């Protein structure tokens, strides 16, 4: 019965995520500015040319929110996924996501969800030729607070590093 309650609650959150609800006092024709729930901290990095190395992509979830981990505990939940484009002179390895944190909601305190909150780092193994390199991509995620989930978002990511 507990699982059914969680799935019903998650299903309701997913359905509500796609709905636009007017904000009290807001004009119906005034667009609501989208909010960014995750911030990418782009930091220049240096690796040894021609050698295996690991780059770090650091993200921060805005306080009061969380995003599902890359392996959420339900098929109804949208995973956080980093998608990177190929870059000339760079061999990309498999992304290494951090473990999520277990989180429960007041409406179902015995069920735990696997989420990222606060800071989290995704590691990227690379081998690169000498020189400056830029790897671009996107972080896809769905942010939630204690009461609701919001429409999925895509955050552009640009990783600049030097291989010496």
Coordinates of C-alpha atoms in Angstrom, one line a residue:
X1 CA 0.0 0.0 0.0
X2 CA 2.9 2.4 0.8
X3 CA 4.3 1.9 -2.8
X4 CA 0.9 2.6 -4.3
X5 CA 0.7 5.8 -2.2
X6 CA 4.2 6.9 -3.4
X7 CA 3.4 6.2 -7.0
X8 CA 0.1 8.1 -6.8
X9 CA 1.9 11.0 -5.1
X10 CA 4.7 11.0 -7.7
X11 CA 2.3 10.6 -10.5
X12 CA 0.4 13.7 -9.3
X13 CA 3.6 15.6 -9.0
X14 CA 4.6 14.6 -12.6
X15 CA 1.1 15.7 -13.9
X16 CA 1.3 19.0 -12.1
X17 CA 4.7 19.6 -13.4
X18 CA 3.3 20.1 -16.9
X19 CA 0.6 22.5 -15.8
X20 CA 0.8 26.3 -15.7
X21 CA -0.8 27.6 -12.6
X22 CA -1.4 31.3 -12.2
X23 CA 0.4 33.0 -9.3
X24 CA -1.8 35.0 -7.0
X25 CA -1.8 38.6 -7.9
X26 CA -0.1 37.9 -11.3
X27 CA -1.6 39.1 -14.5
X28 CA -2.6 36.3 -16.8
X29 CA -0.9 37.9 -19.8
X30 CA 2.4 38.6 -18.0
X31 CA 5.0 35.9 -18.7
X32 CA 6.5 34.2 -15.8
X33 CA 10.3 34.3 -16.0
X34 CA 11.8 30.8 -16.0
X35 CA 13.9 30.0 -13.0
X36 CA 17.2 28.1 -13.1
X37 CA 17.4 25.5 -10.4
X38 CA 20.9 24.2 -11.1
X39 CA 24.0 26.3 -11.7
X40 CA 27.2 25.1 -13.5
X41 CA 30.5 26.3 -12.1
X42 CA 32.7 26.4 -15.2
X43 CA 36.3 26.2 -14.0
X44 CA 39.4 26.0 -16.3
X45 CA 41.3 22.8 -15.9
X46 CA 44.6 21.4 -17.0
X47 CA 45.5 17.8 -17.9
X48 CA 48.6 16.1 -19.3
X49 CA 48.5 15.7 -23.1
X50 CA 48.1 12.1 -24.3
X51 CA 47.5 10.7 -20.8
X52 CA 44.3 9.6 -19.1
X53 CA 42.9 12.3 -16.8
X54 CA 39.7 13.1 -15.1
X55 CA 37.9 16.4 -15.4
X56 CA 35.3 17.6 -12.9
X57 CA 32.0 19.3 -13.8
X58 CA 30.7 21.0 -10.7
X59 CA 27.0 21.8 -10.3
X60 CA 25.0 23.4 -7.5
X61 CA 21.3 22.9 -6.9
X62 CA 19.7 26.1 -5.7
X63 CA 18.8 25.9 -1.9
X64 CA 15.3 24.7 -1.2
X65 CA 15.3 22.4 -4.3
X66 CA 16.6 19.0 -5.4
X67 CA 16.9 17.1 -8.6
X68 CA 16.5 13.4 -9.2
X69 CA 19.8 11.6 -9.3
X70 CA 21.0 9.9 -12.5
X71 CA 19.4 6.7 -11.2
X72 CA 16.0 7.6 -9.6
X73 CA 14.2 4.9 -7.8
X74 CA 11.1 5.1 -10.0
X75 CA 10.5 4.9 -13.7
X76 CA 8.1 7.9 -13.3
X77 CA 10.9 10.2 -12.2
X78 CA 13.1 12.0 -14.7
X79 CA 16.9 11.3 -14.2
X80 CA 19.5 13.9 -14.2
X81 CA 21.6 13.3 -17.4
X82 CA 24.7 15.0 -18.7
X83 CA 25.0 14.8 -22.5
X84 CA 28.3 15.9 -24.0
X85 CA 29.2 16.5 -27.7
X86 CA 32.3 15.0 -29.3
X87 CA 35.3 17.4 -29.5
X88 CA 38.2 17.2 -31.9
X89 CA 41.4 15.9 -30.2
X90 CA 39.5 14.7 -27.1
X91 CA 38.5 11.1 -26.3
X92 CA 35.7 11.2 -23.8
X93 CA 35.3 8.3 -21.3
X94 CA 32.1 7.2 -19.5
X95 CA 30.7 9.8 -17.1
X96 CA 31.0 9.1 -13.4
X97 CA 28.0 10.4 -11.5
X98 CA 28.0 10.8 -7.7
X99 CA 25.8 8.8 -5.5
X100 CA 22.5 10.5 -4.8
X101 CA 21.2 11.3 -1.3
X102 CA 18.1 9.6 0.1
X103 CA 15.3 12.0 0.6
X104 CA 11.7 11.5 1.9
X105 CA 8.6 13.6 1.7
X106 CA 6.1 14.4 4.4
X107 CA 3.3 12.8 2.5
X108 CA 5.2 9.4 2.4
X109 CA 8.0 9.6 5.1
X110 CA 8.9 5.8 4.8
X111 CA 9.7 6.0 1.1
X112 CA 13.1 7.4 0.0
X113 CA 13.9 9.1 -3.3
X114 CA 17.4 9.3 -4.7
X115 CA 18.3 13.0 -5.3
X116 CA 21.0 15.6 -5.7
X117 CA 20.8 18.6 -3.4
X118 CA 23.4 21.3 -2.8
X119 CA 26.7 20.7 -4.6
X120 CA 27.4 17.6 -6.8
X121 CA 30.3 16.8 -9.2
X122 CA 30.2 14.7 -12.3
X123 CA 33.6 13.3 -13.3
X124 CA 34.7 12.9 -17.0
X125 CA 37.6 10.7 -17.9
X126 CA 39.4 12.1 -21.0
X127 CA 42.5 11.7 -23.1
X128 CA 43.4 14.8 -25.1
X129 CA 46.0 16.0 -27.6
X130 CA 48.1 19.1 -26.6
X131 CA 46.3 22.4 -26.7
X132 CA 43.1 24.1 -25.6
X133 CA 39.9 22.2 -25.8
X134 CA 36.2 22.9 -25.4
X135 CA 33.6 20.3 -24.8
X136 CA 30.0 21.4 -25.0
X137 CA 26.8 19.7 -23.9
X138 CA 23.7 19.9 -21.7
X139 CA 22.6 18.9 -18.3
X140 CA 19.0 17.7 -18.4
X141 CA 17.1 17.6 -15.0
X142 CA 13.8 18.1 -13.3
X143 CA 13.8 20.2 -10.1
X144 CA 11.4 19.7 -7.2
X145 CA 10.8 21.3 -3.9
X146 CA 9.0 19.8 -0.9
X147 CA 5.6 20.3 -2.5
X148 CA 5.9 19.9 -6.3
X149 CA 8.1 19.1 -9.3
X150 CA 8.6 21.6 -12.1
X151 CA 8.9 21.2 -15.9
X152 CA 12.2 19.6 -16.9
X153 CA 15.0 22.0 -17.9
X154 CA 18.1 21.9 -20.0
X155 CA 21.3 23.7 -18.8
X156 CA 24.0 24.4 -21.4
X157 CA 27.4 23.2 -20.3
X158 CA 30.8 24.3 -21.7
X159 CA 33.9 22.7 -20.3
X160 CA 37.2 24.4 -21.3
X161 CA 40.5 22.7 -20.5
X162 CA 44.1 22.7 -21.6
X163 CA 46.2 19.6 -22.3
X164 CA 50.0 20.2 -21.8

